[in-house]
mmCIF file of C-alpha atoms in Angstrom:
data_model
loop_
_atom_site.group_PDB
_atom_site.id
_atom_site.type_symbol
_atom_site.label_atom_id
_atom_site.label_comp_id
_atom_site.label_asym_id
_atom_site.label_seq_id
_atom_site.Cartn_x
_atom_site.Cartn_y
_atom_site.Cartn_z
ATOM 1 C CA UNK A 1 71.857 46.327 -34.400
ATOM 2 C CA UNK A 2 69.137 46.516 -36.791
ATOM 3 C CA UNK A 3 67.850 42.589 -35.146
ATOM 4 C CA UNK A 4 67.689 43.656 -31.988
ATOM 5 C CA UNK A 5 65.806 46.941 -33.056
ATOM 6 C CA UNK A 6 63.364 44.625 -34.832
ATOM 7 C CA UNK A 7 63.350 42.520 -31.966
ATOM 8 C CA UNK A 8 62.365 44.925 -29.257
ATOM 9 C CA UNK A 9 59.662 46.274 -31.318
ATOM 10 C CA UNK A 10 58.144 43.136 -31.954
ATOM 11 C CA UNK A 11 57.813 42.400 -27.975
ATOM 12 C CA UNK A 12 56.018 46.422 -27.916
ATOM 13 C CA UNK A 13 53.340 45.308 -30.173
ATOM 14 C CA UNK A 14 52.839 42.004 -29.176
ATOM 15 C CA UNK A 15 52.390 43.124 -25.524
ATOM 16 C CA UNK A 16 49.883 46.133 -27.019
ATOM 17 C CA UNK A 17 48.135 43.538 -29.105
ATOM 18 C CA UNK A 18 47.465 41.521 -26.051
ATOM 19 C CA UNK A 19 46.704 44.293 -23.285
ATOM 20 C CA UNK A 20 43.849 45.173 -26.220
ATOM 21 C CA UNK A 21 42.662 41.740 -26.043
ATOM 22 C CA UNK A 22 42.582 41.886 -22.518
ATOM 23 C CA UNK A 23 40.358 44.735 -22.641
ATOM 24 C CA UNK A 24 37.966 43.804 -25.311
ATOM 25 C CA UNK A 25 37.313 40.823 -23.817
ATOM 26 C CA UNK A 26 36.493 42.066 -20.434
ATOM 27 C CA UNK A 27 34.518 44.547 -22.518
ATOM 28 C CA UNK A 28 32.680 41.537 -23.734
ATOM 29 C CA UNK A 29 32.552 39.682 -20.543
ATOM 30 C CA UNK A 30 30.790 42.805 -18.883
ATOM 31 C CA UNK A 31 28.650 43.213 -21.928
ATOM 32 C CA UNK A 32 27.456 39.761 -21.533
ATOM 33 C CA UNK A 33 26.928 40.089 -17.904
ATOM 34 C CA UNK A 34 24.649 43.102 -18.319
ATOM 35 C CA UNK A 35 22.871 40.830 -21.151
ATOM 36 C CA UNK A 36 22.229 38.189 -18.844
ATOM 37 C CA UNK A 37 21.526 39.611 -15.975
ATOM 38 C CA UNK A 38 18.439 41.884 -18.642
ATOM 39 C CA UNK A 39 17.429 38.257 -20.057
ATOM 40 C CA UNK A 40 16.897 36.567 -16.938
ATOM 41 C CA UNK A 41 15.120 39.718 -14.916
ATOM 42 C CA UNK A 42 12.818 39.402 -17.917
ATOM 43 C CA UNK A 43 12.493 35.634 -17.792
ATOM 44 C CA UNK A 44 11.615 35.932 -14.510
ATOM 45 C CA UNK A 45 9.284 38.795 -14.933
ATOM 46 C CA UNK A 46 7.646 36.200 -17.746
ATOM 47 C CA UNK A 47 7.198 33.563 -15.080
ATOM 48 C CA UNK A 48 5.975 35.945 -12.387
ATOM 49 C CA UNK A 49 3.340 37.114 -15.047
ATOM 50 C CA UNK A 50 2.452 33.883 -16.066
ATOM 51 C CA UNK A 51 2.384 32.794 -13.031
ATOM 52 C CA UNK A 52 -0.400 35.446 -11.656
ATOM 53 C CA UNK A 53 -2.391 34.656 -14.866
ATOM 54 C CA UNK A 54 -2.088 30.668 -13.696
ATOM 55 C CA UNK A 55 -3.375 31.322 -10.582
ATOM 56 C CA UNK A 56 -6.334 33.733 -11.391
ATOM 57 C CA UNK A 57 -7.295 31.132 -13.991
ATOM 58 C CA UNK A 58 -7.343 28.370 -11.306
ATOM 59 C CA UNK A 59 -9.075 30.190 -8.929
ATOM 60 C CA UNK A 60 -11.578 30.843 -11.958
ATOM 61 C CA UNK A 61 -11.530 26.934 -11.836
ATOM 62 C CA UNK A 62 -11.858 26.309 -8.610
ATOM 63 C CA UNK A 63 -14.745 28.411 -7.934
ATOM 64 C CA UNK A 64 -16.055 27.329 -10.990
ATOM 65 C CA UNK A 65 -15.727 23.763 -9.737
ATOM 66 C CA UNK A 66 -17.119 23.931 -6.746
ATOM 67 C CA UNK A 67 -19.964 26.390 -8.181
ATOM 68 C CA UNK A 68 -20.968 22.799 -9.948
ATOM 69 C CA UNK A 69 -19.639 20.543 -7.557
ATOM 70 C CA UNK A 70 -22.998 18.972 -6.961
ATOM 71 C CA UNK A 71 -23.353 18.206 -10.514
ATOM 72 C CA UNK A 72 -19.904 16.408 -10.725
ATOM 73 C CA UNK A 73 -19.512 12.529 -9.949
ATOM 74 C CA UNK A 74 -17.942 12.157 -6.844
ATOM 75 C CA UNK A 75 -15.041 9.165 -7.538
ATOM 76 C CA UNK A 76 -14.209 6.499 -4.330
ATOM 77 C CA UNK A 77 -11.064 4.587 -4.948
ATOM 78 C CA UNK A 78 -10.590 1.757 -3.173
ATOM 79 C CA UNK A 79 -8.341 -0.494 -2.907
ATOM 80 C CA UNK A 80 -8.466 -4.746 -2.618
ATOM 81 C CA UNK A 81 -6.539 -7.620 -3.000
ATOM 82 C CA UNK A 82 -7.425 -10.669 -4.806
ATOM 83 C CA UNK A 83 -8.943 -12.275 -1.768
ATOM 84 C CA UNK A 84 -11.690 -9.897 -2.423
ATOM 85 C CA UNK A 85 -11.837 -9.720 -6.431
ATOM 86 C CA UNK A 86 -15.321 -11.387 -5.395
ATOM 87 C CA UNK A 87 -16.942 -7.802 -4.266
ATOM 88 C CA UNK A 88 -15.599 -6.083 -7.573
ATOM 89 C CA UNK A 89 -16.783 -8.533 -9.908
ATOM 90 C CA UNK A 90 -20.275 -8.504 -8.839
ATOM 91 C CA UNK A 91 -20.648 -4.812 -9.358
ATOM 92 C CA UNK A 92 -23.114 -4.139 -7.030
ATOM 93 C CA UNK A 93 -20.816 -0.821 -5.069
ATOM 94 C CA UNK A 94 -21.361 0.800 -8.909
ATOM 95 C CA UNK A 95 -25.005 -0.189 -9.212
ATOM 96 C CA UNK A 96 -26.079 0.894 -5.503
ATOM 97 C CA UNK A 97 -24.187 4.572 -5.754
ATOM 98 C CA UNK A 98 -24.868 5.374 -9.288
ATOM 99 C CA UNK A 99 -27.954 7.135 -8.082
ATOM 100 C CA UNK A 100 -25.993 8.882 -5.620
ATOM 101 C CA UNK A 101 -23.777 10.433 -8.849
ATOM 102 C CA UNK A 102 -20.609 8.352 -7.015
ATOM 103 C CA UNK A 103 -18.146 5.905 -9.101
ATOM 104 C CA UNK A 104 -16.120 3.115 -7.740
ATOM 105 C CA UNK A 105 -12.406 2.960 -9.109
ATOM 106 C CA UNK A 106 -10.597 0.039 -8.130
ATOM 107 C CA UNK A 107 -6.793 -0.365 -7.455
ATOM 108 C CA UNK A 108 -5.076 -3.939 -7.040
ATOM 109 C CA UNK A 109 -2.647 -4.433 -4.475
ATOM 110 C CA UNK A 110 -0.739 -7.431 -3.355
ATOM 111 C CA UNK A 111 -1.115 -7.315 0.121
ATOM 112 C CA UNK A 112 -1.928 -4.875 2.913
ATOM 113 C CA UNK A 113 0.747 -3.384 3.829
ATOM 114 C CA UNK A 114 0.750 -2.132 0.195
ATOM 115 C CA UNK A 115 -2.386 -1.123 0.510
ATOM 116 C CA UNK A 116 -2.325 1.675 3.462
ATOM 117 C CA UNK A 117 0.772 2.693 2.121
ATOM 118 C CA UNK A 118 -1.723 4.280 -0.200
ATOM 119 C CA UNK A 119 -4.144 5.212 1.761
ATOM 120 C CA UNK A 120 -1.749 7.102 3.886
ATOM 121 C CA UNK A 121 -0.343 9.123 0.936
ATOM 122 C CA UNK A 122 -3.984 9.458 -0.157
ATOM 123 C CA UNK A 123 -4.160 7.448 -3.392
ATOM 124 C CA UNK A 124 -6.886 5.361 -2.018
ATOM 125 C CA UNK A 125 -10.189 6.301 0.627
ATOM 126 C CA UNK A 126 -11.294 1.816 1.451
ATOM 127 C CA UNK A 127 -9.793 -1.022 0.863
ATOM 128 C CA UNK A 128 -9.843 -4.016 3.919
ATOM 129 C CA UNK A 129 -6.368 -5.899 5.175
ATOM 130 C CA UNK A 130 -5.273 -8.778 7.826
ATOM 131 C CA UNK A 131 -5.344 -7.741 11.477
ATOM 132 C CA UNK A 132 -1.369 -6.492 11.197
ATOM 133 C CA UNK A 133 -1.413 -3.874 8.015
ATOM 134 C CA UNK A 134 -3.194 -1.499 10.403
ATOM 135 C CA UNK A 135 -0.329 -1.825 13.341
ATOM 136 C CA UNK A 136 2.052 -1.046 11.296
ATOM 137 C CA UNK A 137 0.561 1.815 9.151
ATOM 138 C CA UNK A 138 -0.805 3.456 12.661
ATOM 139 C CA UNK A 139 2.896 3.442 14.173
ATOM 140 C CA UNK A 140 4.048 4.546 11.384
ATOM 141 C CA UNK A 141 1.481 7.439 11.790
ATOM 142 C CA UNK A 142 -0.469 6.956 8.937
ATOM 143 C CA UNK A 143 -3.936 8.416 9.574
ATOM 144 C CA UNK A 144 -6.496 5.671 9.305
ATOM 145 C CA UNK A 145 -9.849 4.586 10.591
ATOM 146 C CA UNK A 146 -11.313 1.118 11.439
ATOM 147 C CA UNK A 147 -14.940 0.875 9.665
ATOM 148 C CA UNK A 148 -15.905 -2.493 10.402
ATOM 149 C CA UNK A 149 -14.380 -6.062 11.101
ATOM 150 C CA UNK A 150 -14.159 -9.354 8.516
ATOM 151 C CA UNK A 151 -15.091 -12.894 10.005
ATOM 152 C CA UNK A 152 -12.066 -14.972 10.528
ATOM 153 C CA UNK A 153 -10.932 -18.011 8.239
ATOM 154 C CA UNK A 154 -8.171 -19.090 10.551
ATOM 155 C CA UNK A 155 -7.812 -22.244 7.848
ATOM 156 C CA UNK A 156 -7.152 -19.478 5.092
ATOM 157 C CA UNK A 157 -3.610 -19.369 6.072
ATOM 158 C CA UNK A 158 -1.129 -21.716 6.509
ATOM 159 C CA UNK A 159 3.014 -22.111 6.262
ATOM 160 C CA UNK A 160 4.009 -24.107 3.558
ATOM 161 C CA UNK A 161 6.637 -26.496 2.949
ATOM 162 C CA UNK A 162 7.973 -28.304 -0.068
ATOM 163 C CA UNK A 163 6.484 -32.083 -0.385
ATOM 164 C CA UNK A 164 9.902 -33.386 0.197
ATOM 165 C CA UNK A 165 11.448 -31.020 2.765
ATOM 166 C CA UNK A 166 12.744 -32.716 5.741
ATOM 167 C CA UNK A 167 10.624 -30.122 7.857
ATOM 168 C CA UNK A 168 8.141 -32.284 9.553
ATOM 169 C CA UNK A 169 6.997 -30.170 12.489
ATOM 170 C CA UNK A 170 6.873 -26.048 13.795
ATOM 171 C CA UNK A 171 9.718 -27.128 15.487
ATOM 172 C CA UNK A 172 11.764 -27.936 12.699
ATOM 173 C CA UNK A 173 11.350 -24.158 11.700
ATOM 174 C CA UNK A 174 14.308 -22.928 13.657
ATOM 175 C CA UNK A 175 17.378 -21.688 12.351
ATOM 176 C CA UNK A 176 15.497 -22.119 8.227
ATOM 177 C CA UNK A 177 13.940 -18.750 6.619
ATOM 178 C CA UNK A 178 10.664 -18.603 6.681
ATOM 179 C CA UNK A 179 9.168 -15.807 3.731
ATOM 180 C CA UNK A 180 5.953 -13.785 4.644
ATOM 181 C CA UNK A 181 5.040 -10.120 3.769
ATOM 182 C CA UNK A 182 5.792 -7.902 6.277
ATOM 183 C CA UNK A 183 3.422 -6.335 8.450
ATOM 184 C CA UNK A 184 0.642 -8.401 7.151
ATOM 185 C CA UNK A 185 -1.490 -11.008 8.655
ATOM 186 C CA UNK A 186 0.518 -14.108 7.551
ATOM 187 C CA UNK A 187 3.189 -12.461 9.850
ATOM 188 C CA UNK A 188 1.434 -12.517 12.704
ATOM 189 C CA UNK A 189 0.253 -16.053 12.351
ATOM 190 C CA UNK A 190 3.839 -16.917 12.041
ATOM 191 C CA UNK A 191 4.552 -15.532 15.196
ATOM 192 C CA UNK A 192 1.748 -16.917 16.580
ATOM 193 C CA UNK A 193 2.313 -20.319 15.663
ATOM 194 C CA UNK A 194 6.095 -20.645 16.343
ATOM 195 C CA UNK A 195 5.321 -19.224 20.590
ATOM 196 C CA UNK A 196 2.395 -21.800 20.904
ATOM 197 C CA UNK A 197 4.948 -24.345 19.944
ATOM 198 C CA UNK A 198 7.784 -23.033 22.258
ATOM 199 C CA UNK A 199 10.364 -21.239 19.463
ATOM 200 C CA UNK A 200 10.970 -17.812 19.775
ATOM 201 C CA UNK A 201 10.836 -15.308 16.833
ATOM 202 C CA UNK A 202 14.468 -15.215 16.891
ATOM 203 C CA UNK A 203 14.772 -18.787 16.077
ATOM 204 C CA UNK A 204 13.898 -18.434 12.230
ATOM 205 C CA UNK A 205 15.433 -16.227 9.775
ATOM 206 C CA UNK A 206 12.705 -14.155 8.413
ATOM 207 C CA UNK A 207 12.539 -13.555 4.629
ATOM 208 C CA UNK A 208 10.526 -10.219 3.669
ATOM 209 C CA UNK A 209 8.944 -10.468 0.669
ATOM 210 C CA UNK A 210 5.465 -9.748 -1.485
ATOM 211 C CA UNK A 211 3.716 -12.809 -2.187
ATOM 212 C CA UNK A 212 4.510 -12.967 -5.699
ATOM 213 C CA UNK A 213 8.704 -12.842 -4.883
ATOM 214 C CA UNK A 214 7.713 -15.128 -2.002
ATOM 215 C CA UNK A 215 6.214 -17.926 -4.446
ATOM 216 C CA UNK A 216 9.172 -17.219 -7.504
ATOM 217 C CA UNK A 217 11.436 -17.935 -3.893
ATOM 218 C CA UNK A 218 9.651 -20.895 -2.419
ATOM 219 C CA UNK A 219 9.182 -22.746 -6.029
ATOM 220 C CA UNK A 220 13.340 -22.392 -7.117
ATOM 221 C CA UNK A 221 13.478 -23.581 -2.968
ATOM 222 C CA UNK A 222 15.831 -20.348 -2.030
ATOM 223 C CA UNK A 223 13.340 -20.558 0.691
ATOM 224 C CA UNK A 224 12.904 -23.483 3.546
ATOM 225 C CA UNK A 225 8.897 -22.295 4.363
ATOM 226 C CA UNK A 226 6.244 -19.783 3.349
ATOM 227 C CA UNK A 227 3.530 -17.952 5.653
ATOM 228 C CA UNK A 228 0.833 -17.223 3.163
ATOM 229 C CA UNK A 229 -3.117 -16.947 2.811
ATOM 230 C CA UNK A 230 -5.187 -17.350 0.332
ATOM 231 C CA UNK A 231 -5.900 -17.260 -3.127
ATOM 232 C CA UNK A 232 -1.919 -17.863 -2.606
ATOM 233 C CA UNK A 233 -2.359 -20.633 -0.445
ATOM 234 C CA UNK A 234 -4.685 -22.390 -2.703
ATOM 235 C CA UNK A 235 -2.378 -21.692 -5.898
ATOM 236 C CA UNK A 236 0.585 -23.176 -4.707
ATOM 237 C CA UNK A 237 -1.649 -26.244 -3.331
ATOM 238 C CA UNK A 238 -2.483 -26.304 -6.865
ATOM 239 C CA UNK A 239 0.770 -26.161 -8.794
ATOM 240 C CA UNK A 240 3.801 -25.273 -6.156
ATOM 241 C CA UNK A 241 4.754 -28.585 -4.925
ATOM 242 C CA UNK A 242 3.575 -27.190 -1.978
ATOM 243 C CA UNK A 243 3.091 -29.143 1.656
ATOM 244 C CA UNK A 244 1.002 -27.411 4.339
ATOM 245 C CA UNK A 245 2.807 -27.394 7.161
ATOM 246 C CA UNK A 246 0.599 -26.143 9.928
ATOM 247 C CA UNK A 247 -2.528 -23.845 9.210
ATOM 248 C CA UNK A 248 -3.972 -21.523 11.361
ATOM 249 C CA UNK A 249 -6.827 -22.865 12.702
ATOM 250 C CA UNK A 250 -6.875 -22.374 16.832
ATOM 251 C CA UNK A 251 -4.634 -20.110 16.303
ATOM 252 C CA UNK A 252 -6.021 -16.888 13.932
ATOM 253 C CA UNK A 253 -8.858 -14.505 16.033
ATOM 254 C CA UNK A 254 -9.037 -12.107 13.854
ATOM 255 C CA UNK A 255 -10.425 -11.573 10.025
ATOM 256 C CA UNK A 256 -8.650 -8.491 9.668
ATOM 257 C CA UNK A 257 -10.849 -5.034 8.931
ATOM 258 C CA UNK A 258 -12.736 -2.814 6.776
ATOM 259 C CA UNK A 259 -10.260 0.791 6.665
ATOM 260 C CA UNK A 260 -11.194 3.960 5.429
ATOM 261 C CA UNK A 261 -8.658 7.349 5.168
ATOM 262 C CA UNK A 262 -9.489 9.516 8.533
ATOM 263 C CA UNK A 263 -11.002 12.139 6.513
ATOM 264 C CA UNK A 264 -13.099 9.907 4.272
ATOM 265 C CA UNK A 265 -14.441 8.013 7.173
ATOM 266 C CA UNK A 266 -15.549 11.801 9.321
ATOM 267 C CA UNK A 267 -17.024 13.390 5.757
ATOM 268 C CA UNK A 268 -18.692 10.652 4.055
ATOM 269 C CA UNK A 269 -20.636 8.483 6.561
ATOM 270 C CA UNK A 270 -23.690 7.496 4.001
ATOM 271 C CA UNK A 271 -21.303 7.069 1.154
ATOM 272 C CA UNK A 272 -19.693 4.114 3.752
ATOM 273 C CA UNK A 273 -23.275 2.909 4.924
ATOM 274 C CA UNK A 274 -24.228 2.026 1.446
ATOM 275 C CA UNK A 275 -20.722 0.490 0.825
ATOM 276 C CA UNK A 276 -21.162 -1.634 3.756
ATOM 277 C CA UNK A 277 -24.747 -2.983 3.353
ATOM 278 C CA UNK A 278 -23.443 -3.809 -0.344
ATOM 279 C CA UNK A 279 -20.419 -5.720 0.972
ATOM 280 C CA UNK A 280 -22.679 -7.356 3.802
ATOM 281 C CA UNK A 281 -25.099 -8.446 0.828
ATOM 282 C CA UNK A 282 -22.180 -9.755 -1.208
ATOM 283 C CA UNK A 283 -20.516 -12.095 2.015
ATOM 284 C CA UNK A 284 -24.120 -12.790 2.030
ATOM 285 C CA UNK A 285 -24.347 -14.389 -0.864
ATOM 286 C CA UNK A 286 -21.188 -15.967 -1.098
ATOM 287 C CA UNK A 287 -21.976 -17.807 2.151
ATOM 288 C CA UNK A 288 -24.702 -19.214 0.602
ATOM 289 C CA UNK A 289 -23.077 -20.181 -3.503
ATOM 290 C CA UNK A 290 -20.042 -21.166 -2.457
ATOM 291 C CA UNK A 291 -19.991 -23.181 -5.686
ATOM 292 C CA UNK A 292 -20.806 -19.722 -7.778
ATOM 293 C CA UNK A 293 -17.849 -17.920 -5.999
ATOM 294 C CA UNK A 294 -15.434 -21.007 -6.695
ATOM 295 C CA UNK A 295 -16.825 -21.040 -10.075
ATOM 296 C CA UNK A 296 -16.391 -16.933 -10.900
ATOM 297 C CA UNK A 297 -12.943 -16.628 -9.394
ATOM 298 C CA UNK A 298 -11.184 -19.628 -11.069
ATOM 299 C CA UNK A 299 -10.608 -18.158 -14.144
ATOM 300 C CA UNK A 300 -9.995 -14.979 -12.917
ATOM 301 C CA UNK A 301 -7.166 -16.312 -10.367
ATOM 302 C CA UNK A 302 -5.878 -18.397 -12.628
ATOM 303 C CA UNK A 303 -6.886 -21.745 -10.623
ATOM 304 C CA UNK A 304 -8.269 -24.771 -11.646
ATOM 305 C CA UNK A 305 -11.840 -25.413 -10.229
ATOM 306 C CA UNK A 306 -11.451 -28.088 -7.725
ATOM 307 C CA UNK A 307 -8.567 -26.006 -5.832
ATOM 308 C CA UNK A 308 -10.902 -22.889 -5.655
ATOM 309 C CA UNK A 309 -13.571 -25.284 -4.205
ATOM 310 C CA UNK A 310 -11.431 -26.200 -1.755
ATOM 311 C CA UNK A 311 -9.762 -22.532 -0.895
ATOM 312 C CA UNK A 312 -13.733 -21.144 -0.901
ATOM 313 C CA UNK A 313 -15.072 -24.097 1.402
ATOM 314 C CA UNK A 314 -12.248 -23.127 3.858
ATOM 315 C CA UNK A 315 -13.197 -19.716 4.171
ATOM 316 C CA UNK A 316 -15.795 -17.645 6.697
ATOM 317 C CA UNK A 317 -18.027 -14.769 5.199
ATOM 318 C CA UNK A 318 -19.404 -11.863 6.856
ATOM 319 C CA UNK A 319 -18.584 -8.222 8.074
ATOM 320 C CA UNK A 320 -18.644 -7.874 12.045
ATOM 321 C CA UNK A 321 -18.933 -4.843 14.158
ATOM 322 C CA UNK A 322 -16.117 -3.188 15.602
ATOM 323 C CA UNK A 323 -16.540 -4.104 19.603
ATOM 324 C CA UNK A 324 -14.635 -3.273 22.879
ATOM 325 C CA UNK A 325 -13.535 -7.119 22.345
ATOM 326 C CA UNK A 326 -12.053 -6.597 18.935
ATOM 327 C CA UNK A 327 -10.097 -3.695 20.067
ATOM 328 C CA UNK A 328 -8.922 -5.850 22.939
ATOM 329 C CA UNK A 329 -7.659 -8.192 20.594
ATOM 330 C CA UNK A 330 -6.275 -5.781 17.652
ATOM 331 C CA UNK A 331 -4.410 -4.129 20.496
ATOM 332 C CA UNK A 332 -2.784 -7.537 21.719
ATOM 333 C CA UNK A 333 -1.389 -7.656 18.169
ATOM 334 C CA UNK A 334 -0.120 -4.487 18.405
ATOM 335 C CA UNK A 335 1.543 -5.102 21.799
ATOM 336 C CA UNK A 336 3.613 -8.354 20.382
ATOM 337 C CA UNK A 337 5.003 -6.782 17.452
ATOM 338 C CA UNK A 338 6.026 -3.421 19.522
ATOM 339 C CA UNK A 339 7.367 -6.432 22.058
ATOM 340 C CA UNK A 340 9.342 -8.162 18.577
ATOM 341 C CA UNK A 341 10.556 -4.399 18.083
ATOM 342 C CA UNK A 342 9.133 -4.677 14.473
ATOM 343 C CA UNK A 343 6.985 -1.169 14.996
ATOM 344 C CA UNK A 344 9.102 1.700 15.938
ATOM 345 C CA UNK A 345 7.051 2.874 19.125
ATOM 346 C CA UNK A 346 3.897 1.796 21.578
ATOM 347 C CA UNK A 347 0.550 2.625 19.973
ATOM 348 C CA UNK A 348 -2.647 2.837 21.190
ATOM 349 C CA UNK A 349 -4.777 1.278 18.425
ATOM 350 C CA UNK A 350 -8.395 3.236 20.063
ATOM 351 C CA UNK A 351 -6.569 6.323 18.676
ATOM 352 C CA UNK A 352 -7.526 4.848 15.145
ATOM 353 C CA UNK A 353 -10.963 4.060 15.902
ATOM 354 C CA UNK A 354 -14.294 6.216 15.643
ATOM 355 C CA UNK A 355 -16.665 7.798 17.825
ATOM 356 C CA UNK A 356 -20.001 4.761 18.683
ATOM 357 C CA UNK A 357 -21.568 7.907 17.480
ATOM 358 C CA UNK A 358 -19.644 7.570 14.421
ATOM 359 C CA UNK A 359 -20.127 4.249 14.332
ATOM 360 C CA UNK A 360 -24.150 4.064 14.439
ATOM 361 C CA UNK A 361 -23.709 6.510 11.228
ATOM 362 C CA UNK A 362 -22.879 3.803 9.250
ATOM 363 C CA UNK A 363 -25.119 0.986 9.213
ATOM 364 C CA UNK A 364 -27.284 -0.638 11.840
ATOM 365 C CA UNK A 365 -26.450 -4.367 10.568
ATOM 366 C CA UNK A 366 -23.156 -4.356 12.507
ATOM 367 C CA UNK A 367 -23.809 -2.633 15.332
#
């Protein structure tokens, strides 16, 4: 009798003991909600305040900075490839807008699809490119303006083979992967090439890579050929093993182009004038000391004199206007890729270009 009192009063307090448990702890729970709930309407009062205090001190900036914006260096990035290390070691852009409180920075790319990538997400305002870079930037909609036109080199490109591939001829191409960057003007010289000699684009297997992965690819011989220009071209003449197949002479029209963002080209039309008189002087000269250009890019490119000879006798200088018979042409190259189904829709490449008005603005030497 006396167990089974014990017992029973043992399950009374152990069921009291845990009903006041239940209740403290949703005591607690609540107390913590209400603490939370105080902490984080304060936090967020914190923010809001610091917030308001980070804006009025940037608009205190801003006004500030454009209060004195005439005293501050304007900055034009621009962006080139090693094709044209030649107009950045020079330094004449620096020297010729110094007065005009403007600095040059300089960004590398490896080709120029690259390139307008970064001009269309505004890292960049110039930088020049192949014929195709522009084609594909515009369909994608990237806003863009042609400046001005390069001369062509259509020998400054060529598909490469290995010395001992059994590819002898364009039409030993088909069914083998060809590498190229996409979009760029080694692409379109491909495609050019393989229709002149009867092969259709679908007859190759096309290998999309950045020159750099296309040379690591062509030198282990993961890859049958190699659409490429130059300093490339020349550098795996020079230590590649490298056979040209077919250049592009007779077959490239084009140089490729001068491009500026839409809203650099519309607001800074002097800033562009002196740019292009400065490049203009530089193709210039380089037309004219071939030997000096072969000599200053050799050891920046990493190749032996008598291959940079060669790669800088093969090659055209000069900056050319931007005519109703370039556009003709540019458009033609936008036709055949929309045609391939490589760009996602028809464009109409006159939507990228500027006003003659425009034009004139920048410098009557190509006009």
């Amino acid at each position: 009798m006396l167990k089974f009192i014990f017992q029973r009063t043992m399950i009374y307090w152990r069921k009291q003991l845990t009903l006041r448990f239940t209740i403290q702890k949703s005591l607690l729970s609540i107390l913590s909600i209400k603490l939370l709930g105080a902490f984080i309407t304060g936090l967020a009062l914190s923010f809001l305040f610091a917030a308001c205090t980070a804006n009025n001190a940037s608009n205190t900036t801003n006004v500030s900075a454009n209060n004195n914006n005439q005293n501050q260096a304007s900055v034009v990035r621009i962006g080139y490839q090693k094709s044209a290390i030649i107009l950045k070691s020079r330094g004449l852009l620096e020297k010729r807008l110094q007065p005009e409180n403007v600095s040059i920075e300089w960004i590398e790319f490896p080709a120029g699809p690259q390139l307008l990538e970064a001009m269309n997400v505004g890292s960049i305002d110039f930088g020049h490119t192949g014929e195709s870079p522009p084609v594909f930037a515009q369909a994608a909609g990237a806003e863009i303006a042609y400046i001005a036109g390069i001369a062509p080199s259509p020998a400054s490109s060529a598909i490469l083979v290995a010395q001992n591939s059994p590819i002898k001829t364009v039409n030993d191409l088909k069914g083998k992967k060809v590498a190229f960057q996409k979009g760029s003007s080694a692409h379109y010289m491909l495609v050019q090439i393989l229709e002149k000699n009867g092969l259709k684009y679908s007859d190759i297997q096309p290998i999309y890579l950045p020159p750099a992965d296309a040379r690591a690819a062509f030198v282990k011989g993961s890859i049958d050929a190699w659409s490429i220009w130059d300093p490339f071209y020349a550098a795996a003449e020079q230590s590649s093993n490298a056979r040209v197949l077919i250049d592009g002479t007779g077959i490239n029209k084009l140089g490729g182009y001068y491009l500026a963002s839409q809203n650099f080209a519309k607001t800074k039309p002097q800033i562009i004038k002196a740019m292009l008189e400065e490049i203009q002087n530089v193709e210039t000269w380089s037309d004219q000391n071939r030997e000096e250009v072969a000599k200053t890019l050799s050891p920046i490119l990493g190749i032996d004199l008598a291959t940079m000879k060669k790669s800088t006798d093969r090659r055209k200088f000069g900056v050319t206007p931007i005519t109703p018979e370039l556009i003709t042409l540019q458009q033609r190259v936008a036709d055949k890729f929309y045609e391939l189904k490589l760009i996602p829709k028809q464009i109409n490449v006159k939507e990228a270009m500027l006003t003659s008005e425009q034009y004139a603005a920048f410098s009557p030497k190509i006009q």
